[in-house]
PDB file of C-alpha atoms in Angstrom:
ATOM      1  CA  MET A  13     122.708 108.214 143.456  1.00 40.00           C
ATOM      2  CA  SER A  14     121.651 110.097 146.602  1.00 39.00           C
ATOM      3  CA  VAL A  15     118.033 110.975 147.352  1.00 40.00           C
ATOM      4  CA  SER A  16     118.837 114.650 146.986  1.00 41.00           C
ATOM      5  CA  SER A  17     119.918 114.107 143.370  1.00 45.00           C
ATOM      6  CA  ILE A  18     116.688 112.346 142.337  1.00 46.00           C
ATOM      7  CA  PRO A  19     114.473 114.594 140.134  1.00 48.00           C
ATOM      8  CA  LYS A  20     111.594 115.851 142.306  1.00 50.00           C
ATOM      9  CA  VAL A  21     108.036 116.569 141.278  1.00 46.00           C
ATOM     10  CA  ILE A  22     105.934 118.180 144.017  1.00 45.00           C
ATOM     11  CA  SER A  23     102.157 118.409 143.968  1.00 45.00           C
ATOM     12  CA  GLY A  24     102.126 121.945 142.586  1.00 48.00           C
ATOM     13  CA  ASP A  25     104.082 120.788 139.557  1.00 57.00           C
ATOM     14  CA  LEU A  26     101.979 117.714 138.764  1.00 57.00           C
ATOM     15  CA  GLU A  27      99.735 119.535 136.313  1.00 59.00           C
ATOM     16  CA  SER A  28     102.673 120.919 134.333  1.00 59.00           C
ATOM     17  CA  LEU A  29     104.332 117.482 134.339  1.00 60.00           C
ATOM     18  CA  GLN A  30     101.135 115.944 132.998  1.00 63.00           C
ATOM     19  CA  ASN A  31     101.163 118.428 130.132  1.00 67.00           C
ATOM     20  CA  ILE A  32     104.777 117.507 129.387  1.00 67.00           C
ATOM     21  CA  ILE A  33     104.320 113.753 129.358  1.00 68.00           C
ATOM     22  CA  ASP A  34     101.109 114.056 127.330  1.00 70.00           C
ATOM     23  CA  SER A  35     103.144 115.784 124.619  1.00 71.00           C
ATOM     24  CA  ILE A  36     105.558 112.833 124.375  1.00 79.00           C
ATOM     25  CA  PRO A  37     104.612 110.599 121.393  1.00 83.00           C
ATOM     26  CA  TYR A  38     105.620 107.432 123.264  1.00 89.00           C
ATOM     27  CA  ALA A  39     103.855 105.539 126.034  1.00 93.00           C
ATOM     28  CA  VAL A  40     104.820 107.091 129.395  1.00 93.00           C
ATOM     29  CA  PHE A  41     103.867 105.643 132.788  1.00 94.00           C
ATOM     30  CA  VAL A  42     104.641 106.510 136.381  1.00 93.00           C
ATOM     31  CA  ILE A  43     105.138 103.434 138.579  1.00 96.00           C
ATOM     32  CA  GLY A  44     104.446 104.136 142.233  1.00 95.00           C
ATOM     33  CA  SER A  45     106.425 102.919 145.226  1.00 92.00           C
ATOM     34  CA  ASN A  46     103.967 100.012 145.575  1.00 92.00           C
ATOM     35  CA  GLY A  47     104.898  98.768 142.092  1.00 94.00           C
ATOM     36  CA  SER A  48     101.650  99.727 140.329  1.00 96.00           C
ATOM     37  CA  PHE A  49     100.835 102.435 137.776  1.00 96.00           C
ATOM     38  CA  ILE A  50      99.778 105.756 139.289  1.00 93.00           C
ATOM     39  CA  ASP A  51      99.822 107.866 136.127  1.00 91.00           C
ATOM     40  CA  CYS A  52     100.218 107.697 132.337  1.00 91.00           C
ATOM     41  CA  ASN A  53     100.041 109.936 129.283  1.00 91.00           C
ATOM     42  CA  SER A  54      97.482 109.920 126.482  1.00 89.00           C
ATOM     43  CA  SER A  55      99.910 108.169 124.101  1.00 91.00           C
ATOM     44  CA  ALA A  56     100.080 105.220 126.493  1.00 94.00           C
ATOM     45  CA  LEU A  57      96.319 104.694 126.121  1.00 94.00           C
ATOM     46  CA  GLN A  58      96.665 104.745 122.328  1.00 92.00           C
ATOM     47  CA  VAL A  59      99.703 102.443 122.191  1.00 93.00           C
ATOM     48  CA  PHE A  60      98.087  99.811 124.414  1.00 96.00           C
ATOM     49  CA  ASN A  61      94.557 100.299 123.018  1.00 95.00           C
ATOM     50  CA  ALA A  62      93.176 101.125 126.466  1.00 95.00           C
ATOM     51  CA  SER A  63      89.677 102.557 126.641  1.00 93.00           C
ATOM     52  CA  SER A  64      90.501 104.840 129.595  1.00 93.00           C
ATOM     53  CA  ARG A  65      93.072 105.513 132.328  1.00 91.00           C
ATOM     54  CA  ASP A  66      91.077 103.208 134.586  1.00 94.00           C
ATOM     55  CA  ASP A  67      92.354 100.259 132.513  1.00 95.00           C
ATOM     56  CA  VAL A  68      95.900 100.849 133.766  1.00 95.00           C
ATOM     57  CA  ILE A  69      95.930 103.072 136.865  1.00 95.00           C
ATOM     58  CA  GLY A  70      96.300 100.914 139.981  1.00 95.00           C
ATOM     59  CA  LYS A  71      97.397  97.879 137.904  1.00 96.00           C
ATOM     60  CA  VAL A  72     100.842  96.259 137.953  1.00 96.00           C
ATOM     61  CA  PRO A  73     103.077  96.668 134.850  1.00 96.00           C
ATOM     62  CA  SER A  74     102.864  92.971 133.954  1.00 95.00           C
ATOM     63  CA  ILE A  75      99.260  93.570 132.878  1.00 96.00           C
ATOM     64  CA  LEU A  76     100.780  95.091 129.724  1.00 96.00           C
ATOM     65  CA  ALA A  77     102.868  92.034 128.852  1.00 95.00           C
ATOM     66  CA  PRO A  78     102.257  88.473 127.640  1.00 94.00           C
ATOM     67  CA  GLU A  79     102.456  85.748 130.265  1.00 94.00           C
ATOM     68  CA  LYS A  80     105.998  84.852 129.215  1.00 92.00           C
ATOM     69  CA  GLN A  81     108.838  86.533 127.378  1.00 86.00           C
ATOM     70  CA  PRO A  82     110.470  84.892 124.305  1.00 82.00           C
ATOM     71  CA  ASN A  83     113.251  83.585 126.591  1.00 81.00           C
ATOM     72  CA  GLY A  84     110.656  81.540 128.497  1.00 85.00           C
ATOM     73  CA  ASN A  85     110.770  83.638 131.687  1.00 89.00           C
ATOM     74  CA  GLU A  86     107.535  84.860 133.264  1.00 93.00           C
ATOM     75  CA  SER A  87     106.936  88.516 132.393  1.00 94.00           C
ATOM     76  CA  GLY A  88     105.847  89.416 135.938  1.00 94.00           C
ATOM     77  CA  ILE A  89     109.114  88.149 137.424  1.00 94.00           C
ATOM     78  CA  GLU A  90     111.238  89.973 134.827  1.00 93.00           C
ATOM     79  CA  VAL A  91     109.279  93.219 135.349  1.00 94.00           C
ATOM     80  CA  ASN A  92     109.846  93.099 139.110  1.00 94.00           C
ATOM     81  CA  THR A  93     113.549  92.430 138.588  1.00 94.00           C
ATOM     82  CA  TYR A  94     113.914  95.472 136.313  1.00 94.00           C
ATOM     83  CA  ILE A  95     111.968  97.641 138.771  1.00 95.00           C
ATOM     84  CA  GLN A  96     114.094  96.559 141.754  1.00 94.00           C
ATOM     85  CA  ASN A  97     117.339  97.070 139.832  1.00 94.00           C
ATOM     86  CA  THR A  98     116.245 100.554 138.723  1.00 95.00           C
ATOM     87  CA  HIS A  99     115.350 101.581 142.273  1.00 94.00           C
ATOM     88  CA  ARG A 100     118.921 100.649 143.242  1.00 94.00           C
ATOM     89  CA  SER A 101     120.777 102.083 140.212  1.00 93.00           C
ATOM     90  CA  GLY A 102     118.591 105.057 139.368  1.00 93.00           C
ATOM     91  CA  SER A 103     117.982 104.196 135.713  1.00 93.00           C
ATOM     92  CA  SER A 104     117.912 101.296 133.277  1.00 92.00           C
ATOM     93  CA  SER A 105     117.239 100.592 129.615  1.00 90.00           C
ATOM     94  CA  PHE A 106     116.245  97.266 128.048  1.00 89.00           C
ATOM     95  CA  TYR A 107     114.178  95.459 125.413  1.00 87.00           C
ATOM     96  CA  PHE A 108     110.929  93.849 126.521  1.00 91.00           C
ATOM     97  CA  TYR A 109     107.886  92.300 124.835  1.00 92.00           C
ATOM     98  CA  HIS A 110     104.625  94.060 125.688  1.00 95.00           C
ATOM     99  CA  GLN A 111     100.994  93.221 124.941  1.00 95.00           C
ATOM    100  CA  THR A 112      98.095  95.569 124.191  1.00 95.00           C
ATOM    101  CA  PHE A 113      94.587  95.159 125.576  1.00 96.00           C
ATOM    102  CA  ASP A 114      93.524  93.663 122.241  1.00 93.00           C
ATOM    103  CA  LYS A 115      96.283  91.011 122.642  1.00 93.00           C
ATOM    104  CA  ARG A 116      98.803  92.386 120.127  1.00 92.00           C
ATOM    105  CA  VAL A 117     102.319  91.488 121.266  1.00 91.00           C
ATOM    106  CA  PHE A 118     105.132  93.814 120.206  1.00 89.00           C
ATOM    107  CA  PRO A 119     108.838  94.318 120.991  1.00 86.00           C
ATOM    108  CA  ALA A 120     109.619  97.526 122.847  1.00 89.00           C
ATOM    109  CA  HIS A 121     112.538  99.527 124.136  1.00 89.00           C
ATOM    110  CA  VAL A 122     111.911 100.486 127.762  1.00 92.00           C
ATOM    111  CA  THR A 123     113.643 103.200 129.766  1.00 93.00           C
ATOM    112  CA  LEU A 124     113.098 103.421 133.522  1.00 95.00           C
ATOM    113  CA  LYS A 125     114.149 106.486 135.525  1.00 94.00           C
ATOM    114  CA  ARG A 126     113.860 106.964 139.284  1.00 94.00           C
ATOM    115  CA  ILE A 127     112.044 110.200 140.262  1.00 91.00           C
ATOM    116  CA  ILE A 128     110.276 111.750 143.251  1.00 87.00           C
ATOM    117  CA  TYR A 129     106.634 112.098 142.253  1.00 85.00           C
ATOM    118  CA  GLY A 130     104.125 113.653 144.654  1.00 79.00           C
ATOM    119  CA  GLY A 131     106.611 113.194 147.482  1.00 84.00           C
ATOM    120  CA  ASP A 132     107.169 109.459 146.800  1.00 89.00           C
ATOM    121  CA  THR A 133     110.042 107.650 145.133  1.00 93.00           C
ATOM    122  CA  CYS A 134     108.612 106.431 141.824  1.00 94.00           C
ATOM    123  CA  LEU A 135     109.777 105.279 138.422  1.00 95.00           C
ATOM    124  CA  LEU A 136     109.161 107.077 135.142  1.00 93.00           C
ATOM    125  CA  SER A 137     108.738 104.472 132.361  1.00 94.00           C
ATOM    126  CA  ILE A 138     109.003 105.324 128.658  1.00 93.00           C
ATOM    127  CA  ILE A 139     107.979 102.532 126.257  1.00 94.00           C
ATOM    128  CA  ILE A 140     108.795 102.757 122.544  1.00 89.00           C
ATOM    129  CA  ASP A 141     107.204 100.288 120.102  1.00 86.00           C
ATOM    130  CA  MET A 142     110.128  98.811 118.143  1.00 80.00           C
ATOM    131  CA  THR A 143     108.107  96.595 115.786  1.00 77.00           C
ATOM    132  CA  GLY A 144     109.306  98.247 112.585  1.00 63.00           C
ATOM    133  CA  GLN A 145     112.883  98.763 113.754  1.00 61.00           C
ATOM    134  CA  VAL A 146     113.240  95.180 114.965  1.00 52.00           C
ATOM    135  CA  ARG A 147     112.050  93.927 111.581  1.00 56.00           C
ATOM    136  CA  ILE A 148     114.590  96.155 109.869  1.00 54.00           C
ATOM    137  CA  GLU A 149     117.366  94.801 112.096  1.00 58.00           C
ATOM    138  CA  GLU A 150     116.212  91.223 111.509  1.00 54.00           C
ATOM    139  CA  ASN A 151     116.095  91.805 107.744  1.00 60.00           C
ATOM    140  CA  GLN A 152     119.573  93.313 107.815  1.00 65.00           C
ATOM    141  CA  ALA A 153     120.863  90.246 109.665  1.00 59.00           C
ATOM    142  CA  LEU A 154     119.190  87.933 107.142  1.00 63.00           C
ATOM    143  CA  ILE A 155     120.761  89.861 104.284  1.00 68.00           C
ATOM    144  CA  HIS A 156     124.295  90.302 105.579  1.00 72.00           C
ATOM    145  CA  GLU A 157     124.683  86.911 107.268  1.00 69.00           C
ATOM    146  CA  ASN A 158     123.082  84.932 104.456  1.00 73.00           C
ATOM    147  CA  PRO A 159     125.539  82.448 102.884  1.00 78.00           C
ATOM    148  CA  TYR A 160     123.874  82.971  99.483  1.00 82.00           C
ATOM    149  CA  ALA A 161     124.682  85.982  97.328  1.00 84.00           C
ATOM    150  CA  LEU A 162     121.846  88.472  97.710  1.00 87.00           C
ATOM    151  CA  ILE A 163     120.878  91.742  96.042  1.00 87.00           C
ATOM    152  CA  LYS A 164     118.140  94.073  97.279  1.00 87.00           C
ATOM    153  CA  LEU A 165     116.481  95.929  94.391  1.00 89.00           C
ATOM    154  CA  ASN A 166     114.450  99.133  94.629  1.00 88.00           C
ATOM    155  CA  PRO A 167     111.058  99.381  92.841  1.00 86.00           C
ATOM    156  CA  ASP A 168     112.841 100.955  89.847  1.00 88.00           C
ATOM    157  CA  LEU A 169     115.144  97.887  89.871  1.00 88.00           C
ATOM    158  CA  THR A 170     118.227  99.825  90.900  1.00 91.00           C
ATOM    159  CA  ILE A 171     120.420  98.110  93.488  1.00 89.00           C
ATOM    160  CA  ALA A 172     119.761  99.210  97.076  1.00 86.00           C
ATOM    161  CA  ASP A 173     122.087  96.767  98.833  1.00 86.00           C
ATOM    162  CA  VAL A 174     124.272  93.705  98.335  1.00 88.00           C
ATOM    163  CA  ASN A 175     125.520  91.289 100.987  1.00 87.00           C
ATOM    164  CA  PRO A 176     129.084  90.092 101.715  1.00 89.00           C
ATOM    165  CA  ALA A 177     128.423  86.719 100.066  1.00 87.00           C
ATOM    166  CA  PHE A 178     127.667  88.497  96.790  1.00 87.00           C
ATOM    167  CA  LEU A 179     130.924  90.433  97.010  1.00 88.00           C
ATOM    168  CA  THR A 180     132.858  87.235  97.760  1.00 86.00           C
ATOM    169  CA  ILE A 181     131.389  85.308  94.831  1.00 83.00           C
ATOM    170  CA  THR A 182     131.597  88.097  92.253  1.00 85.00           C
ATOM    171  CA  GLY A 183     134.708  90.007  93.307  1.00 86.00           C
ATOM    172  CA  TYR A 184     132.928  93.362  93.102  1.00 86.00           C
ATOM    173  CA  LYS A 185     133.145  96.146  95.672  1.00 88.00           C
ATOM    174  CA  LYS A 186     129.874  97.245  97.261  1.00 84.00           C
ATOM    175  CA  GLU A 187     130.185 100.869  96.199  1.00 85.00           C
ATOM    176  CA  GLU A 188     130.534  99.786  92.568  1.00 84.00           C
ATOM    177  CA  TRP A 189     126.911  98.650  92.397  1.00 83.00           C
ATOM    178  CA  ILE A 190     124.742 100.625  94.833  1.00 84.00           C
ATOM    179  CA  GLY A 191     122.388 102.710  92.691  1.00 85.00           C
ATOM    180  CA  ARG A 192     123.178 100.838  89.467  1.00 86.00           C
ATOM    181  CA  SER A 193     120.881  98.446  87.640  1.00 85.00           C
ATOM    182  CA  ALA A 194     121.122  94.667  87.908  1.00 78.00           C
ATOM    183  CA  GLY A 195     120.831  94.738  84.121  1.00 80.00           C
ATOM    184  CA  ASP A 196     124.353  96.143  84.002  1.00 84.00           C
ATOM    185  CA  PHE A 197     125.858  92.762  84.875  1.00 81.00           C
ATOM    186  CA  LYS A 198     127.683  91.103  81.986  1.00 84.00           C
ATOM    187  CA  VAL A 199     125.423  88.094  81.423  1.00 82.00           C
ATOM    188  CA  LEU A 200     126.823  85.599  78.944  1.00 83.00           C
ATOM    189  CA  LYS A 201     123.858  83.247  78.964  1.00 82.00           C
ATOM    190  CA  GLY A 202     120.461  83.524  80.621  1.00 80.00           C
ATOM    191  CA  ASP A 203     117.512  81.203  80.960  1.00 84.00           C
ATOM    192  CA  GLY A 204     114.573  82.458  82.973  1.00 86.00           C
ATOM    193  CA  PRO A 205     112.393  85.429  83.986  1.00 90.00           C
ATOM    194  CA  THR A 206     113.397  88.959  84.983  1.00 88.00           C
ATOM    195  CA  PRO A 207     112.798  90.907  88.231  1.00 89.00           C
ATOM    196  CA  LEU A 208     110.046  92.806  86.400  1.00 90.00           C
ATOM    197  CA  ASP A 209     108.308  89.493  85.664  1.00 91.00           C
ATOM    198  CA  ALA A 210     108.362  88.728  89.398  1.00 89.00           C
ATOM    199  CA  ILE A 211     106.797  92.120  90.134  1.00 88.00           C
ATOM    200  CA  ASN A 212     104.100  91.781  87.478  1.00 90.00           C
ATOM    201  CA  THR A 213     103.148  88.243  88.520  1.00 89.00           C
ATOM    202  CA  LYS A 214     103.575  89.041  92.238  1.00 86.00           C
ATOM    203  CA  SER A 215     105.307  85.716  92.697  1.00 87.00           C
ATOM    204  CA  THR A 216     108.743  84.209  93.274  1.00 88.00           C
ATOM    205  CA  LEU A 217     110.392  83.279  89.978  1.00 89.00           C
ATOM    206  CA  ARG A 218     113.526  81.236  89.307  1.00 88.00           C
ATOM    207  CA  GLY A 219     116.060  80.794  86.547  1.00 88.00           C
ATOM    208  CA  THR A 220     119.737  80.408  85.741  1.00 85.00           C
ATOM    209  CA  TYR A 221     122.404  82.467  84.055  1.00 81.00           C
ATOM    210  CA  VAL A 222     126.113  82.590  83.431  1.00 84.00           C
ATOM    211  CA  ALA A 223     127.823  85.913  84.126  1.00 83.00           C
ATOM    212  CA  ASP A 224     131.307  87.315  83.678  1.00 85.00           C
ATOM    213  CA  PHE A 225     132.374  88.675  87.084  1.00 83.00           C
ATOM    214  CA  PRO A 226     135.783  90.004  88.198  1.00 87.00           C
ATOM    215  CA  ASN A 227     136.314  86.670  89.969  1.00 81.00           C
ATOM    216  CA  GLY A 228     135.685  84.812  86.711  1.00 82.00           C
ATOM    217  CA  ILE A 229     132.814  83.342  84.723  1.00 82.00           C
ATOM    218  CA  THR A 230     130.205  82.123  87.194  1.00 80.00           C
ATOM    219  CA  SER A 231     127.141  79.933  86.725  1.00 82.00           C
ATOM    220  CA  MET A 232     124.287  81.086  88.953  1.00 80.00           C
ATOM    221  CA  GLU A 233     120.860  79.781  89.908  1.00 84.00           C
ATOM    222  CA  TYR A 234     118.649  82.680  90.976  1.00 85.00           C
ATOM    223  CA  SER A 235     115.336  83.461  92.657  1.00 88.00           C
ATOM    224  CA  TYR A 236     113.527  86.812  92.436  1.00 89.00           C
ATOM    225  CA  ILE A 237     111.290  87.447  95.460  1.00 86.00           C
ATOM    226  CA  PRO A 238     109.069  90.569  95.258  1.00 87.00           C
ATOM    227  CA  ILE A 239     108.041  92.224  98.545  1.00 82.00           C
ATOM    228  CA  PHE A 240     104.809  94.239  98.656  1.00 79.00           C
ATOM    229  CA  ASP A 241     103.215  96.411 101.336  1.00 69.00           C
ATOM    230  CA  PRO A 242      99.645  95.688 102.574  1.00 62.00           C
ATOM    231  CA  ASN A 243      98.267  97.789  99.704  1.00 68.00           C
ATOM    232  CA  GLY A 244     100.020  95.695  97.072  1.00 75.00           C
ATOM    233  CA  ILE A 245     102.596  98.369  96.260  1.00 80.00           C
ATOM    234  CA  ILE A 246     106.083  97.066  95.486  1.00 83.00           C
ATOM    235  CA  MET A 247     108.605  97.838  98.233  1.00 81.00           C
ATOM    236  CA  TYR A 248     111.641  95.973  96.868  1.00 84.00           C
ATOM    237  CA  VAL A 249     112.769  92.750  95.211  1.00 88.00           C
ATOM    238  CA  TYR A 250     115.259  90.321  96.683  1.00 87.00           C
ATOM    239  CA  ALA A 251     117.480  88.559  94.148  1.00 87.00           C
ATOM    240  CA  ILE A 252     119.100  85.483  95.697  1.00 85.00           C
ATOM    241  CA  PHE A 253     121.869  83.655  93.866  1.00 84.00           C
ATOM    242  CA  ALA A 254     123.359  80.199  94.379  1.00 80.00           C
ATOM    243  CA  ASP A 255     126.761  79.625  92.809  1.00 78.00           C
ATOM    244  CA  ARG A 256     126.575  76.388  90.821  1.00 68.00           C
ATOM    245  CA  THR A 257     129.801  76.808  88.860  1.00 61.00           C
ATOM    246  CA  GLN A 258     131.488  73.754  90.412  1.00 58.00           C
ATOM    247  CA  LEU A 259     128.345  71.637  90.053  1.00 49.00           C
ATOM    248  CA  ASP A 260     127.918  72.567  86.382  1.00 48.00           C
ATOM    249  CA  SER A 261     131.606  71.886  85.800  1.00 51.00           C
ATOM    250  CA  LYS A 262     131.256  68.389  87.262  1.00 52.00           C
ATOM    251  CA  ILE A 263     128.119  67.733  85.208  1.00 46.00           C
ATOM    252  CA  ASN A 264     129.871  68.867  82.043  1.00 49.00           C
ATOM    253  CA  GLU A 265     132.888  66.744  82.918  1.00 53.00           C
ATOM    254  CA  LEU A 266     130.621  63.753  83.484  1.00 51.00           C
ATOM    255  CA  GLY A 267     128.943  64.460  80.154  1.00 54.00           C
ATOM    256  CA  PHE A 268     132.287  64.349  78.366  1.00 56.00           C
ATOM    257  CA  LEU A 269     133.219  61.113  80.122  1.00 57.00           C
ATOM    258  CA  ILE A 270     129.948  59.478  79.098  1.00 63.00           C
ATOM    259  CA  ARG A 271     129.935  60.774  75.517  1.00 69.00           C
ATOM    260  CA  ASP A 272     133.554  59.811  74.786  1.00 69.00           C
ATOM    261  CA  ASN A 273     133.493  56.553  76.736  1.00 71.00           C
ATOM    262  CA  PRO A 274     134.245  53.505  74.529  1.00 76.00           C
ATOM    263  CA  GLY A 275     131.778  51.491  76.602  1.00 75.00           C
ATOM    264  CA  ALA A 276     128.085  51.589  75.679  1.00 77.00           C
ATOM    265  CA  ILE A 277     126.214  53.799  78.201  1.00 76.00           C
ATOM    266  CA  ALA A 278     122.498  54.602  78.407  1.00 78.00           C
ATOM    267  CA  THR A 279     120.477  56.572  80.940  1.00 77.00           C
ATOM    268  CA  ILE A 280     117.066  54.985  81.647  1.00 79.00           C
ATOM    269  CA  ASP A 281     114.279  56.336  83.878  1.00 78.00           C
ATOM    270  CA  LEU A 282     112.368  54.256  86.426  1.00 78.00           C
ATOM    271  CA  GLN A 283     109.780  53.321  83.810  1.00 80.00           C
ATOM    272  CA  GLY A 284     112.480  51.903  81.522  1.00 82.00           C
ATOM    273  CA  ASN A 285     112.418  54.740  78.990  1.00 85.00           C
ATOM    274  CA  PHE A 286     115.703  55.758  77.381  1.00 81.00           C
ATOM    275  CA  LYS A 287     116.657  59.311  78.353  1.00 79.00           C
ATOM    276  CA  ALA A 288     120.202  59.528  76.962  1.00 79.00           C
ATOM    277  CA  VAL A 289     122.634  57.302  75.083  1.00 80.00           C
ATOM    278  CA  ASN A 290     126.269  57.720  74.085  1.00 79.00           C
ATOM    279  CA  PRO A 291     127.696  57.006  70.608  1.00 85.00           C
ATOM    280  CA  ALA A 292     129.072  53.634  71.723  1.00 81.00           C
ATOM    281  CA  PHE A 293     125.588  52.483  72.739  1.00 82.00           C
ATOM    282  CA  GLN A 294     124.155  53.567  69.394  1.00 81.00           C
ATOM    283  CA  GLU A 295     126.878  51.673  67.582  1.00 82.00           C
ATOM    284  CA  MET A 296     126.356  48.546  69.677  1.00 81.00           C
ATOM    285  CA  SER A 297     122.579  48.531  69.258  1.00 82.00           C
ATOM    286  CA  HIS A 298     122.630  49.641  65.601  1.00 83.00           C
ATOM    287  CA  ILE A 299     119.808  52.034  66.486  1.00 87.00           C
ATOM    288  CA  SER A 300     119.929  55.807  66.007  1.00 87.00           C
ATOM    289  CA  GLU A 301     119.865  58.146  69.000  1.00 83.00           C
ATOM    290  CA  GLU A 302     116.544  59.661  67.864  1.00 85.00           C
ATOM    291  CA  LYS A 303     114.859  56.266  67.763  1.00 87.00           C
ATOM    292  CA  LEU A 304     116.412  55.067  71.050  1.00 83.00           C
ATOM    293  CA  LEU A 305     115.109  58.115  72.887  1.00 84.00           C
ATOM    294  CA  SER A 306     111.586  57.163  71.813  1.00 88.00           C
ATOM    295  CA  MET A 307     111.964  53.583  73.033  1.00 86.00           C
ATOM    296  CA  ASN A 308     111.600  51.631  76.247  1.00 87.00           C
ATOM    297  CA  VAL A 309     113.940  48.867  77.448  1.00 80.00           C
ATOM    298  CA  SER A 310     111.134  46.393  76.787  1.00 81.00           C
ATOM    299  CA  ASP A 311     111.234  47.382  73.105  1.00 81.00           C
ATOM    300  CA  LEU A 312     114.668  45.831  72.660  1.00 78.00           C
ATOM    301  CA  LYS A 313     114.564  42.390  71.057  1.00 72.00           C
ATOM    302  CA  ILE A 314     116.384  40.234  73.601  1.00 68.00           C
ATOM    303  CA  LEU A 315     117.406  36.796  72.254  1.00 60.00           C
ATOM    304  CA  SER A 316     118.962  35.520  75.476  1.00 61.00           C
ATOM    305  CA  LYS A 317     119.540  36.934  78.974  1.00 65.00           C
ATOM    306  CA  GLN A 318     121.472  36.042  82.126  1.00 63.00           C
ATOM    307  CA  GLY A 319     120.825  37.788  85.463  1.00 62.00           C
ATOM    308  CA  ILE A 320     117.941  39.760  86.955  1.00 65.00           C
ATOM    309  CA  SER A 321     115.550  41.932  84.966  1.00 67.00           C
ATOM    310  CA  PHE A 322     115.435  45.735  84.835  1.00 63.00           C
ATOM    311  CA  SER A 323     112.375  45.798  87.113  1.00 68.00           C
ATOM    312  CA  ASP A 324     114.185  43.602  89.634  1.00 66.00           C
ATOM    313  CA  ILE A 325     117.118  46.018  89.673  1.00 65.00           C
ATOM    314  CA  ILE A 326     114.728  48.895  90.450  1.00 62.00           C
ATOM    315  CA  SER A 327     113.043  46.896  93.220  1.00 68.00           C
ATOM    316  CA  SER A 328     116.299  45.772  94.841  1.00 65.00           C
ATOM    317  CA  LYS A 329     117.905  49.234  94.580  1.00 63.00           C
ATOM    318  CA  LYS A 330     121.209  47.472  93.992  1.00 66.00           C
ATOM    319  CA  ALA A 331     123.666  47.462  91.106  1.00 61.00           C
ATOM    320  CA  SER A 332     123.694  44.382  88.922  1.00 58.00           C
ATOM    321  CA  LYS A 333     125.554  43.055  85.863  1.00 63.00           C
ATOM    322  CA  PRO A 334     123.078  41.110  83.714  1.00 61.00           C
ATOM    323  CA  LYS A 335     124.163  39.773  80.335  1.00 58.00           C
ATOM    324  CA  PHE A 336     121.958  39.711  77.270  1.00 57.00           C
ATOM    325  CA  MET A 337     122.059  39.306  73.503  1.00 52.00           C
ATOM    326  CA  ASN A 338     119.848  41.525  71.395  1.00 58.00           C
ATOM    327  CA  LEU A 339     118.894  41.482  67.728  1.00 49.00           C
TER     328      LEU A 339
END
């Protein structure tokens, strides 16, 4: 860009320019040829919580930034690099973390434009606080890149969004469910609270259910996470689902293998209490399931025993094959 093409602001136009930049709702600064601020608008004082123009005029731009950026680079060095590059190219746009005079750090979108101001080559800097937008973008990334199926519910519990993982697990199309109620799912079996319970208790609640989806009957473990604004008003509810169909299938398969096994099998906790027994164990012990589940291993009348005790097995954390005769 040639010097003749650079926007010029002569002294007679400075007052009108000041009126223009004061009307801009974003922080606007003019960076002089010496690299320090020579002007700013009223919004800049509000954004950075400055008490007066004297807080910024004559200061270098790095005064409005934390010592280092999230990438670990010193803010002052990065600022100077952007300024030098803009003087060469004429304009630039980038994201940068700024800091107010009361030490609040916020992400911002910065635009630099080379201008002639009062006869000098300067830079016009427009700084837009991106705090809310960055959070929205981060939330969108968390939703759409999450490996767990996720539904975003509005305060009226209609569906605002679903992520790709949900579509993969269920076999639905996104447009089929936006605006509908999560209660419209075909739930075959449910055990746990509702999204409304999570809202009323203002807490994360969990449960399980089995639903009939286009991809087949699916066993799900869910969490409802209500999100409130600072005033305690519900903004939305995240419903996060973990597909446990394969796990439940293996557990059920294991249950069948244990129940129908001709060998006597018992499940015992670390304190020696019976937690489950199969029919073969009941037959061997001549004790009913109801009574066994109220007993401890020590309650069995052992007439003779070979091998280590139950407590020794727990201590050694190793499998063992003791032999015993009970009455």
